[in-house]
mmCIF file of C-alpha atoms and ligand atoms in Angstrom:
data_model
loop_
_atom_site.group_PDB
_atom_site.id
_atom_site.type_symbol
_atom_site.label_atom_id
_atom_site.label_comp_id
_atom_site.label_asym_id
_atom_site.label_seq_id
_atom_site.Cartn_x
_atom_site.Cartn_y
_atom_site.Cartn_z
ATOM 1 C CA MET A 1 15.871 100.051 -11.663
ATOM 2 C CA LYS A 2 18.817 101.185 -13.810
ATOM 3 C CA GLU A 3 21.148 97.308 -15.469
ATOM 4 C CA ILE A 4 24.096 97.123 -12.805
ATOM 5 C CA VAL A 5 27.257 97.178 -14.999
ATOM 6 C CA LEU A 6 30.622 96.669 -13.318
ATOM 7 C CA SER A 7 34.034 96.300 -14.025
ATOM 8 C CA GLY A 8 37.302 96.609 -12.614
ATOM 9 C CA ILE A 9 40.501 97.648 -14.052
ATOM 10 C CA ARG A 10 44.454 95.703 -12.603
ATOM 11 C CA SER A 11 46.020 98.345 -9.997
ATOM 12 C CA THR A 12 49.055 97.469 -12.010
ATOM 13 C CA GLY A 13 50.819 100.574 -13.216
ATOM 14 C CA ASN A 14 49.974 103.729 -14.716
ATOM 15 C CA LEU A 15 46.712 103.239 -17.741
ATOM 16 C CA HIS A 16 47.652 103.847 -21.325
ATOM 17 C CA LEU A 17 45.819 104.871 -24.574
ATOM 18 C CA GLY A 18 44.853 101.744 -24.577
ATOM 19 C CA ASN A 19 42.943 101.306 -21.192
ATOM 20 C CA TYR A 20 41.494 104.840 -22.645
ATOM 21 C CA TYR A 21 40.056 104.200 -26.007
ATOM 22 C CA GLY A 22 39.508 100.558 -25.176
ATOM 23 C CA ALA A 23 37.131 101.199 -21.893
ATOM 24 C CA LEU A 24 37.428 104.307 -19.800
ATOM 25 C CA ARG A 25 36.022 106.647 -22.613
ATOM 26 C CA LYS A 26 33.795 104.358 -22.915
ATOM 27 C CA PHE A 27 32.453 104.193 -19.163
ATOM 28 C CA VAL A 28 32.536 107.870 -19.445
ATOM 29 C CA ASN A 29 29.391 107.694 -22.245
ATOM 30 C CA ILE A 30 27.979 105.254 -20.410
ATOM 31 C CA GLN A 31 27.258 106.493 -17.022
ATOM 32 C CA ASP A 32 24.513 108.067 -16.909
ATOM 33 C CA ASP A 33 22.375 105.840 -18.585
ATOM 34 C CA TYR A 34 23.437 102.611 -15.830
ATOM 35 C CA ASP A 35 24.197 101.343 -12.839
ATOM 36 C CA CYS A 36 27.945 102.517 -13.415
ATOM 37 C CA ASN A 37 30.076 100.104 -10.738
ATOM 38 C CA PHE A 38 33.826 101.127 -11.470
ATOM 39 C CA PHE A 39 36.502 99.093 -9.325
ATOM 40 C CA ILE A 40 40.552 98.880 -8.790
ATOM 41 C CA ALA A 41 41.567 95.293 -8.648
ATOM 42 C CA ASP A 42 44.349 95.546 -6.315
ATOM 43 C CA LEU A 43 43.493 91.755 -5.063
ATOM 44 C CA HIS A 44 43.524 90.476 -8.832
ATOM 45 C CA ALA A 45 46.779 93.223 -9.181
ATOM 46 C CA LEU A 46 48.394 91.002 -6.454
ATOM 47 C CA THR A 47 49.045 87.570 -7.825
ATOM 48 C CA THR A 48 50.853 89.145 -10.033
ATOM 49 C CA SER A 49 52.496 91.856 -8.650
ATOM 50 C CA THR A 50 55.206 91.815 -5.238
ATOM 51 C CA ASP A 51 56.301 95.238 -4.584
ATOM 52 C CA PRO A 52 54.183 96.701 -2.424
ATOM 53 C CA ALA A 53 54.816 99.600 -2.844
ATOM 54 C CA ALA A 54 54.425 99.968 -6.515
ATOM 55 C CA LEU A 55 51.082 98.337 -5.444
ATOM 56 C CA HIS A 56 50.250 101.223 -3.657
ATOM 57 C CA ALA A 57 51.513 103.673 -5.652
ATOM 58 C CA SER A 58 49.283 101.915 -8.478
ATOM 59 C CA VAL A 59 46.089 102.143 -7.029
ATOM 60 C CA LYS A 60 46.090 105.780 -6.202
ATOM 61 C CA SER A 61 47.579 106.499 -10.235
ATOM 62 C CA VAL A 62 44.716 104.534 -11.261
ATOM 63 C CA LEU A 63 41.859 105.870 -8.999
ATOM 64 C CA ALA A 64 43.507 109.048 -10.377
ATOM 65 C CA GLU A 65 43.012 108.117 -14.303
ATOM 66 C CA TYR A 66 40.267 106.883 -13.676
ATOM 67 C CA LEU A 67 38.290 110.265 -12.255
ATOM 68 C CA ALA A 68 40.465 111.957 -15.197
ATOM 69 C CA ALA A 69 39.107 110.826 -17.420
ATOM 70 C CA GLY A 70 36.019 111.842 -16.954
ATOM 71 C CA ILE A 71 34.538 109.839 -14.869
ATOM 72 C CA ASP A 72 32.246 111.115 -12.015
ATOM 73 C CA PRO A 73 31.796 110.218 -8.796
ATOM 74 C CA GLU A 74 28.544 111.100 -8.370
ATOM 75 C CA LYS A 75 27.598 109.125 -10.943
ATOM 76 C CA ALA A 76 29.067 106.419 -10.839
ATOM 77 C CA THR A 77 30.151 103.961 -7.703
ATOM 78 C CA ILE A 78 34.679 103.982 -7.596
ATOM 79 C CA PHE A 79 35.597 101.944 -5.609
ATOM 80 C CA ILE A 80 39.333 100.250 -4.354
ATOM 81 C CA GLN A 81 38.681 95.771 -4.225
ATOM 82 C CA SER A 82 40.542 95.732 -0.769
ATOM 83 C CA ASP A 83 38.300 98.299 0.750
ATOM 84 C CA ILE A 84 35.259 95.645 0.303
ATOM 85 C CA PRO A 85 35.762 92.707 2.378
ATOM 86 C CA GLU A 86 32.817 91.047 2.212
ATOM 87 C CA ILE A 87 34.263 90.106 -1.400
ATOM 88 C CA SER A 88 36.935 88.365 0.296
ATOM 89 C CA GLU A 89 34.736 86.173 2.555
ATOM 90 C CA MET A 90 32.490 85.174 -0.248
ATOM 91 C CA TYR A 91 35.702 84.870 -2.031
ATOM 92 C CA LEU A 92 36.311 81.600 -0.086
ATOM 93 C CA LEU A 93 32.834 80.572 0.019
ATOM 94 C CA LEU A 94 32.473 80.515 -3.813
ATOM 95 C CA ASN A 95 36.310 78.343 -4.409
ATOM 96 C CA MET A 96 33.834 75.253 -2.890
ATOM 97 C CA HIS A 97 31.831 75.361 -5.297
ATOM 98 C CA VAL A 98 35.391 75.869 -8.114
ATOM 99 C CA GLY A 99 37.094 72.888 -9.402
ATOM 100 C CA ILE A 100 41.000 73.190 -9.825
ATOM 101 C CA GLY A 101 40.204 71.228 -12.952
ATOM 102 C CA GLU A 102 38.441 74.211 -14.801
ATOM 103 C CA LEU A 103 40.395 76.319 -13.545
ATOM 104 C CA MET A 104 43.891 74.626 -14.308
ATOM 105 C CA ARG A 105 42.237 75.073 -17.758
ATOM 106 C CA THR A 106 41.739 78.543 -17.873
ATOM 107 C CA ALA A 107 43.931 80.197 -21.095
ATOM 108 C CA SER A 108 45.167 83.198 -18.676
ATOM 109 C CA PHE A 109 46.000 80.875 -16.030
ATOM 110 C CA LYS A 110 47.892 78.198 -18.175
ATOM 111 C CA ASP A 111 49.098 81.631 -19.940
ATOM 112 C CA LYS A 112 50.622 83.118 -16.152
ATOM 113 C CA ALA A 113 51.421 80.171 -15.070
ATOM 114 C CA ARG A 114 53.575 78.914 -17.343
ATOM 115 C CA LYS A 115 55.907 82.151 -16.753
ATOM 116 C CA ALA A 116 56.447 82.026 -13.634
ATOM 117 C CA LEU A 117 57.124 78.421 -14.078
ATOM 118 C CA GLY A 118 59.976 79.948 -17.486
ATOM 119 C CA ILE A 119 58.355 77.415 -19.615
ATOM 120 C CA ALA A 120 58.345 78.296 -22.703
ATOM 121 C CA THR A 121 55.325 78.413 -24.409
ATOM 122 C CA GLY A 122 54.444 78.006 -28.595
ATOM 123 C CA ASP A 123 56.725 75.812 -30.703
ATOM 124 C CA SER A 124 57.123 72.858 -28.472
ATOM 125 C CA GLN A 125 53.738 70.380 -29.067
ATOM 126 C CA ALA A 126 50.560 70.573 -27.875
ATOM 127 C CA ASP A 127 50.327 67.658 -25.435
ATOM 128 C CA ASP A 128 53.990 67.795 -24.908
ATOM 129 C CA SER A 129 54.165 70.882 -23.253
ATOM 130 C CA GLU A 130 50.044 70.202 -21.105
ATOM 131 C CA GLU A 131 52.251 67.417 -19.377
ATOM 132 C CA ALA A 132 55.023 68.593 -19.167
ATOM 133 C CA PHE A 133 53.313 72.409 -17.448
ATOM 134 C CA GLU A 134 51.450 69.737 -15.214
ATOM 135 C CA ARG A 135 54.102 67.802 -13.541
ATOM 136 C CA GLU A 136 56.303 70.832 -13.904
ATOM 137 C CA ILE A 137 53.389 72.792 -11.930
ATOM 138 C CA ILE A 138 52.732 69.979 -9.294
ATOM 139 C CA GLY A 139 56.764 69.070 -8.601
ATOM 140 C CA ALA A 140 57.891 73.200 -8.671
ATOM 141 C CA SER A 141 59.456 73.833 -5.797
ATOM 142 C CA THR A 142 59.402 77.112 -4.029
ATOM 143 C CA ASN A 143 61.168 79.323 -6.071
ATOM 144 C CA LYS A 144 59.356 79.499 -9.081
ATOM 145 C CA ARG A 145 56.420 78.666 -7.759
ATOM 146 C CA VAL A 146 52.271 79.057 -9.334
ATOM 147 C CA ASN A 147 50.727 80.961 -7.067
ATOM 148 C CA ALA A 148 47.466 79.593 -5.452
ATOM 149 C CA GLY A 149 46.184 82.828 -6.784
ATOM 150 C CA LEU A 150 46.560 82.872 -9.768
ATOM 151 C CA LEU A 151 45.019 79.598 -10.202
ATOM 152 C CA THR A 152 42.042 81.056 -7.436
ATOM 153 C CA TYR A 153 41.637 84.391 -9.949
ATOM 154 C CA PRO A 154 38.763 83.822 -11.904
ATOM 155 C CA THR A 155 36.681 82.810 -8.236
ATOM 156 C CA LEU A 156 38.003 86.337 -7.550
ATOM 157 C CA MET A 157 37.162 87.452 -10.630
ATOM 158 C CA ALA A 158 33.067 85.915 -10.827
ATOM 159 C CA VAL A 159 32.948 87.447 -7.289
ATOM 160 C CA ASP A 160 33.651 90.983 -7.908
ATOM 161 C CA ILE A 161 30.473 90.574 -10.278
ATOM 162 C CA LEU A 162 28.508 87.873 -8.576
ATOM 163 C CA ILE A 163 28.581 90.054 -4.819
ATOM 164 C CA GLN A 164 27.177 93.080 -7.110
ATOM 165 C CA LYS A 165 24.311 91.330 -8.621
ATOM 166 C CA ALA A 166 25.895 93.003 -11.896
ATOM 167 C CA THR A 167 24.380 92.309 -15.539
ATOM 168 C CA LYS A 168 26.929 94.184 -17.821
ATOM 169 C CA VAL A 169 30.231 93.669 -17.986
ATOM 170 C CA PRO A 170 32.186 95.342 -19.641
ATOM 171 C CA VAL A 171 35.082 93.166 -20.185
ATOM 172 C CA GLY A 172 38.019 93.158 -23.381
ATOM 173 C CA LYS A 173 38.473 89.729 -25.407
ATOM 174 C CA ASP A 174 41.408 88.263 -23.616
ATOM 175 C CA GLN A 175 38.555 88.842 -20.424
ATOM 176 C CA LEU A 176 35.250 86.523 -21.714
ATOM 177 C CA GLN A 177 36.888 83.297 -20.398
ATOM 178 C CA HIS A 178 36.236 84.301 -16.490
ATOM 179 C CA LEU A 179 32.644 86.515 -17.541
ATOM 180 C CA GLU A 180 31.791 82.732 -19.103
ATOM 181 C CA LEU A 181 33.073 81.365 -15.893
ATOM 182 C CA THR A 182 31.577 83.240 -13.843
ATOM 183 C CA ARG A 183 28.153 82.205 -15.830
ATOM 184 C CA ARG A 184 28.834 78.824 -14.620
ATOM 185 C CA PHE A 185 29.839 79.595 -11.307
ATOM 186 C CA ALA A 186 26.166 81.445 -11.207
ATOM 187 C CA ARG A 187 24.369 78.727 -12.323
ATOM 188 C CA ARG A 188 26.021 76.578 -11.003
ATOM 189 C CA PHE A 189 26.001 77.770 -6.995
ATOM 190 C CA ASN A 190 21.584 78.400 -8.020
ATOM 191 C CA SER A 191 21.337 75.225 -9.156
ATOM 192 C CA PHE A 192 22.367 73.010 -6.368
ATOM 193 C CA TYR A 193 21.011 75.018 -4.120
ATOM 194 C CA GLY A 194 18.303 75.353 -5.516
ATOM 195 C CA VAL A 195 17.807 79.070 -5.634
ATOM 196 C CA ASP A 196 17.972 82.009 -8.096
ATOM 197 C CA LEU A 197 20.165 84.173 -5.951
ATOM 198 C CA PHE A 198 22.657 84.686 -8.908
ATOM 199 C CA PRO A 199 21.946 86.518 -12.410
ATOM 200 C CA GLU A 200 23.951 85.182 -15.037
ATOM 201 C CA PRO A 201 26.379 88.494 -16.415
ATOM 202 C CA THR A 202 27.179 88.888 -20.026
ATOM 203 C CA ASP A 203 29.859 90.902 -21.557
ATOM 204 C CA PHE A 204 28.142 94.704 -22.511
ATOM 205 C CA ASP A 205 27.451 95.393 -26.073
ATOM 206 C CA PHE A 206 28.743 98.768 -27.404
ATOM 207 C CA GLY A 207 28.159 98.439 -30.815
ATOM 208 C CA GLY A 208 30.242 98.958 -33.013
ATOM 209 C CA ALA A 209 33.625 96.934 -34.134
ATOM 210 C CA PRO A 210 35.678 96.644 -30.421
ATOM 211 C CA VAL A 211 38.018 99.576 -30.198
ATOM 212 C CA LYS A 212 41.346 98.131 -31.316
ATOM 213 C CA VAL A 213 44.656 100.361 -29.945
ATOM 214 C CA PRO A 214 47.550 99.013 -32.124
ATOM 215 C CA GLY A 215 51.288 99.389 -29.563
ATOM 216 C CA LEU A 216 53.856 101.420 -31.491
ATOM 217 C CA ASP A 217 56.509 98.331 -31.908
ATOM 218 C CA GLY A 218 54.301 97.495 -34.933
ATOM 219 C CA SER A 219 52.649 94.624 -33.694
ATOM 220 C CA GLY A 220 49.551 93.571 -32.057
ATOM 221 C CA LYS A 221 47.941 95.350 -29.675
ATOM 222 C CA MET A 222 48.950 98.030 -27.463
ATOM 223 C CA GLY A 223 49.791 96.219 -23.215
ATOM 224 C CA LYS A 224 52.122 97.588 -20.941
ATOM 225 C CA SER A 225 54.084 94.574 -20.736
ATOM 226 C CA GLU A 226 54.634 94.881 -24.594
ATOM 227 C CA GLY A 227 56.694 98.369 -23.867
ATOM 228 C CA ASN A 228 54.536 99.612 -27.321
ATOM 229 C CA CYS A 229 52.574 101.663 -25.064
ATOM 230 C CA ILE A 230 51.997 105.619 -24.940
ATOM 231 C CA TYR A 231 50.655 106.193 -21.099
ATOM 232 C CA LEU A 232 48.355 109.212 -20.951
ATOM 233 C CA THR A 233 50.645 110.719 -18.464
ATOM 234 C CA ASP A 234 53.472 110.298 -20.472
ATOM 235 C CA ASP A 235 55.064 113.937 -20.514
ATOM 236 C CA PRO A 236 54.913 115.845 -24.030
ATOM 237 C CA LYS A 237 58.739 115.062 -24.556
ATOM 238 C CA VAL A 238 58.779 110.975 -23.629
ATOM 239 C CA LEU A 239 55.844 110.863 -25.590
ATOM 240 C CA ARG A 240 57.179 112.841 -29.038
ATOM 241 C CA LYS A 241 59.978 110.316 -28.561
ATOM 242 C CA LYS A 242 58.083 107.182 -28.506
ATOM 243 C CA VAL A 243 56.159 108.350 -31.568
ATOM 244 C CA MET A 244 59.367 109.330 -33.622
ATOM 245 C CA ARG A 245 60.734 105.980 -32.772
ATOM 246 C CA ALA A 246 57.687 103.613 -33.451
ATOM 247 C CA THR A 247 58.689 100.889 -36.269
ATOM 248 C CA THR A 248 57.815 101.495 -40.158
ATOM 249 C CA ASP A 249 58.639 99.821 -43.119
ATOM 250 C CA GLU A 250 61.277 100.985 -46.374
ATOM 251 C CA GLY A 251 57.915 103.411 -47.252
ATOM 252 C CA PRO A 252 55.756 102.704 -50.049
ATOM 253 C CA GLN A 253 57.431 101.240 -53.454
ATOM 254 C CA ALA A 254 54.772 101.146 -55.953
ATOM 255 C CA PRO A 255 51.279 103.620 -56.406
ATOM 256 C CA ASN A 256 48.088 101.487 -54.065
ATOM 257 C CA SER A 257 50.173 99.275 -52.798
ATOM 258 C CA PRO A 258 48.964 97.510 -49.568
ATOM 259 C CA MET A 259 50.347 98.601 -45.955
ATOM 260 C CA SER A 260 52.294 96.785 -43.778
ATOM 261 C CA GLU A 261 51.127 96.163 -40.356
ATOM 262 C CA PRO A 262 53.538 99.169 -38.948
ATOM 263 C CA VAL A 263 52.654 101.646 -40.819
ATOM 264 C CA ALA A 264 49.113 100.416 -41.193
ATOM 265 C CA ASN A 265 49.264 100.648 -36.963
ATOM 266 C CA LEU A 266 50.062 103.900 -37.034
ATOM 267 C CA PHE A 267 47.626 104.889 -39.274
ATOM 268 C CA THR A 268 45.040 103.020 -36.693
ATOM 269 C CA LEU A 269 46.765 105.256 -34.100
ATOM 270 C CA LEU A 270 45.836 108.209 -36.214
ATOM 271 C CA GLU A 271 42.118 107.874 -37.307
ATOM 272 C CA LEU A 272 41.201 107.181 -32.828
ATOM 273 C CA THR A 273 43.547 110.828 -32.669
ATOM 274 C CA SER A 274 42.475 112.977 -35.876
ATOM 275 C CA THR A 275 40.811 114.515 -37.847
ATOM 276 C CA PRO A 276 39.326 112.879 -40.814
ATOM 277 C CA GLU A 277 40.832 115.378 -43.537
ATOM 278 C CA VAL A 278 44.200 114.643 -41.711
ATOM 279 C CA VAL A 279 43.823 110.957 -42.294
ATOM 280 C CA THR A 280 42.720 110.969 -45.940
ATOM 281 C CA HIS A 281 45.821 113.545 -46.052
ATOM 282 C CA PHE A 282 48.173 110.997 -44.979
ATOM 283 C CA ARG A 283 45.989 108.342 -46.819
ATOM 284 C CA ASP A 284 46.270 109.993 -50.064
ATOM 285 C CA ALA A 285 50.167 110.633 -49.410
ATOM 286 C CA TYR A 286 50.687 106.832 -48.943
ATOM 287 C CA ALA A 287 48.670 106.073 -52.125
ATOM 288 C CA ASP A 288 50.920 108.010 -54.493
ATOM 289 C CA CYS A 289 54.081 107.617 -52.633
ATOM 290 C CA SER A 290 54.890 110.892 -50.759
ATOM 291 C CA ILE A 291 54.905 110.162 -47.903
ATOM 292 C CA ARG A 292 57.335 111.137 -45.198
ATOM 293 C CA TYR A 293 56.700 109.172 -42.254
ATOM 294 C CA GLY A 294 58.432 111.315 -40.270
ATOM 295 C CA ASP A 295 55.705 113.773 -41.051
ATOM 296 C CA LEU A 296 53.474 111.523 -40.387
ATOM 297 C CA LYS A 297 54.500 110.355 -36.819
ATOM 298 C CA LYS A 298 54.663 114.282 -36.005
ATOM 299 C CA GLN A 299 51.304 114.756 -36.752
ATOM 300 C CA LEU A 300 50.681 111.650 -34.748
ATOM 301 C CA ALA A 301 52.124 112.346 -31.638
ATOM 302 C CA GLU A 302 50.292 115.591 -31.520
ATOM 303 C CA ASP A 303 47.069 114.904 -31.890
ATOM 304 C CA ILE A 304 47.604 112.377 -29.452
ATOM 305 C CA LEU A 305 49.301 114.763 -26.681
ATOM 306 C CA ALA A 306 45.895 117.111 -28.113
ATOM 307 C CA VAL A 307 44.016 113.985 -26.456
ATOM 308 C CA THR A 308 46.340 113.294 -23.227
ATOM 309 C CA THR A 309 47.666 116.293 -22.023
ATOM 310 C CA PRO A 310 44.379 116.918 -20.319
ATOM 311 C CA ILE A 311 43.888 114.509 -18.991
ATOM 312 C CA ARG A 312 47.504 114.347 -17.512
ATOM 313 C CA GLU A 313 46.876 117.472 -16.644
ATOM 314 C CA ARG A 314 43.771 116.653 -14.439
ATOM 315 C CA VAL A 315 45.639 113.647 -12.772
ATOM 316 C CA SER A 316 47.899 115.886 -11.334
ATOM 317 C CA ASP A 317 45.430 118.019 -9.937
ATOM 318 C CA ILE A 318 43.114 115.267 -8.340
ATOM 319 C CA LEU A 319 46.682 113.876 -7.118
ATOM 320 C CA ALA A 320 47.718 116.620 -5.414
ATOM 321 C CA ASN A 321 44.275 116.235 -3.776
ATOM 322 C CA GLU A 322 44.624 113.415 -0.861
ATOM 323 C CA ASP A 323 41.200 114.752 0.785
ATOM 324 C CA TYR A 324 39.311 114.577 -2.723
ATOM 325 C CA LEU A 325 40.810 110.701 -3.688
ATOM 326 C CA ARG A 326 40.175 109.805 0.125
ATOM 327 C CA ARG A 327 37.264 111.153 0.049
ATOM 328 C CA VAL A 328 35.729 109.612 -3.283
ATOM 329 C CA VAL A 329 37.054 106.008 -2.359
ATOM 330 C CA ARG A 330 34.934 106.395 0.809
ATOM 331 C CA ASP A 331 31.794 107.352 -0.323
ATOM 332 C CA GLY A 332 32.793 104.576 -3.374
ATOM 333 C CA ALA A 333 33.394 101.176 -0.856
ATOM 334 C CA GLU A 334 30.226 102.920 1.461
ATOM 335 C CA ARG A 335 27.480 102.098 -1.838
ATOM 336 C CA ALA A 336 29.746 98.721 -2.852
ATOM 337 C CA ARG A 337 29.711 97.598 0.661
ATOM 338 C CA ALA A 338 25.697 97.908 1.267
ATOM 339 C CA ARG A 339 25.240 96.135 -2.203
ATOM 340 C CA ALA A 340 28.063 93.162 -1.333
ATOM 341 C CA SER A 341 27.055 92.527 1.960
ATOM 342 C CA GLU A 342 23.576 92.113 1.554
ATOM 343 C CA THR A 343 24.954 89.189 -1.092
ATOM 344 C CA LEU A 344 27.422 88.105 1.345
ATOM 345 C CA LYS A 345 23.922 87.621 3.763
ATOM 346 C CA GLU A 346 22.224 85.608 1.658
ATOM 347 C CA VAL A 347 25.077 83.606 0.427
ATOM 348 C CA ARG A 348 25.826 82.636 4.360
ATOM 349 C CA HIS A 349 22.692 81.233 5.036
ATOM 350 C CA ILE A 350 22.105 79.652 1.882
ATOM 351 C CA MET A 351 25.271 77.603 2.386
ATOM 352 C CA GLY A 352 24.588 77.547 6.183
ATOM 353 C CA ILE A 353 26.870 78.856 7.667
ATOM 354 C CA ARG A 354 23.926 80.661 10.149
ATOM 355 C CA PRO A 355 23.558 82.462 13.661
ATOM 356 C CA LEU A 356 22.792 79.986 16.111
HETATM 357 N N1 LIG B 1 40.287 90.599 -15.107
HETATM 358 C C1 LIG B 1 40.204 92.114 -15.267
HETATM 359 C C2 LIG B 1 41.761 92.322 -15.834
HETATM 360 O O1 LIG B 1 42.774 91.747 -15.949
HETATM 361 C C3 LIG B 1 40.253 92.766 -14.396
HETATM 362 C C4 LIG B 1 38.763 92.513 -13.439
HETATM 363 C C5 LIG B 1 38.255 92.392 -12.048
HETATM 364 C C6 LIG B 1 37.738 92.404 -13.674
HETATM 365 N N2 LIG B 1 37.845 91.915 -12.026
HETATM 366 C C7 LIG B 1 36.367 92.271 -12.228
HETATM 367 C C8 LIG B 1 36.930 93.251 -15.248
HETATM 368 C C9 LIG B 1 35.575 92.075 -12.071
HETATM 369 C C10 LIG B 1 35.609 93.376 -14.632
HETATM 370 C C11 LIG B 1 34.863 92.520 -13.613
HETATM 371 O O2 LIG B 1 41.286 92.923 -16.952
#
């Protein structure tokens, strides 16, 4: 029996190069060797998305992007979270064993809640802002509220994982705390009821250093919210323009100078998408001060396009084939529900929700 792997991507827009190198491409590489389950977390997307049409469109585009990147529905189970009603029911049940305190202390909750309340993060003293934060949450008026779904986000994510009894969960660094909570909830449930129902999931170890995909704005990683990203479906004109506008510096002032972060980021992107020869060529040019960033960017744009163009073309073919999309998610939901309903049945029984 193959080990059960599960991972989800929230449907909050199109997928970018960071999603591709950080997740999709790795998923493709393991789909022969594991019982892979990849889903679109539309219920999680609802915690921050308020536009129904945008949510619906994004579910479809993320699905097409999964498939276009090479995830094979014959090998992996691909499904939409909301197609599995068992998840919503188990979310209610598991919440009975989750503390609001531990949820409020979760880093991602604090972040998103602060954003929702318009509290600045950073410079104010930690203690002060903690108290202000709690006061603001409790006293928040209805127009600046922190929705309860945001608070219970980790419960829902734990359910995604536990309902499939997945043991290996590929996630990014920002999701490790959620995975830690999942393990805690699993242990708590097992020991509270004296059962051995849930295995404790761990992060999937792909080996080697984690892939870092930087953004184009000179700092940090590529991410939707940062407006610094290259989407897999960007058309060539848009993509070239974005790359040409990427932040750089005034150029090396002396041979073999260290690189500034924005320039190092462009080299990181080049290393991901280009050949070793090209990378070496530009590194040498940087070292002897003959580099022209315009040339580097032109090359980088073409190399990125070589990666994204086949994906973009497949996305558009796949989106045009609605029957195929429906078939994929119908089959996926059927498989995912089979396991989910088994687990839910056990959970209900264990908790005392039993037929008369
Ligand atoms: N919270 C994850 C993210 O934002 C998405 C997600 C939801 C997920 N449920 C999951 C990831 C279960 C792994 C397993 O990236």
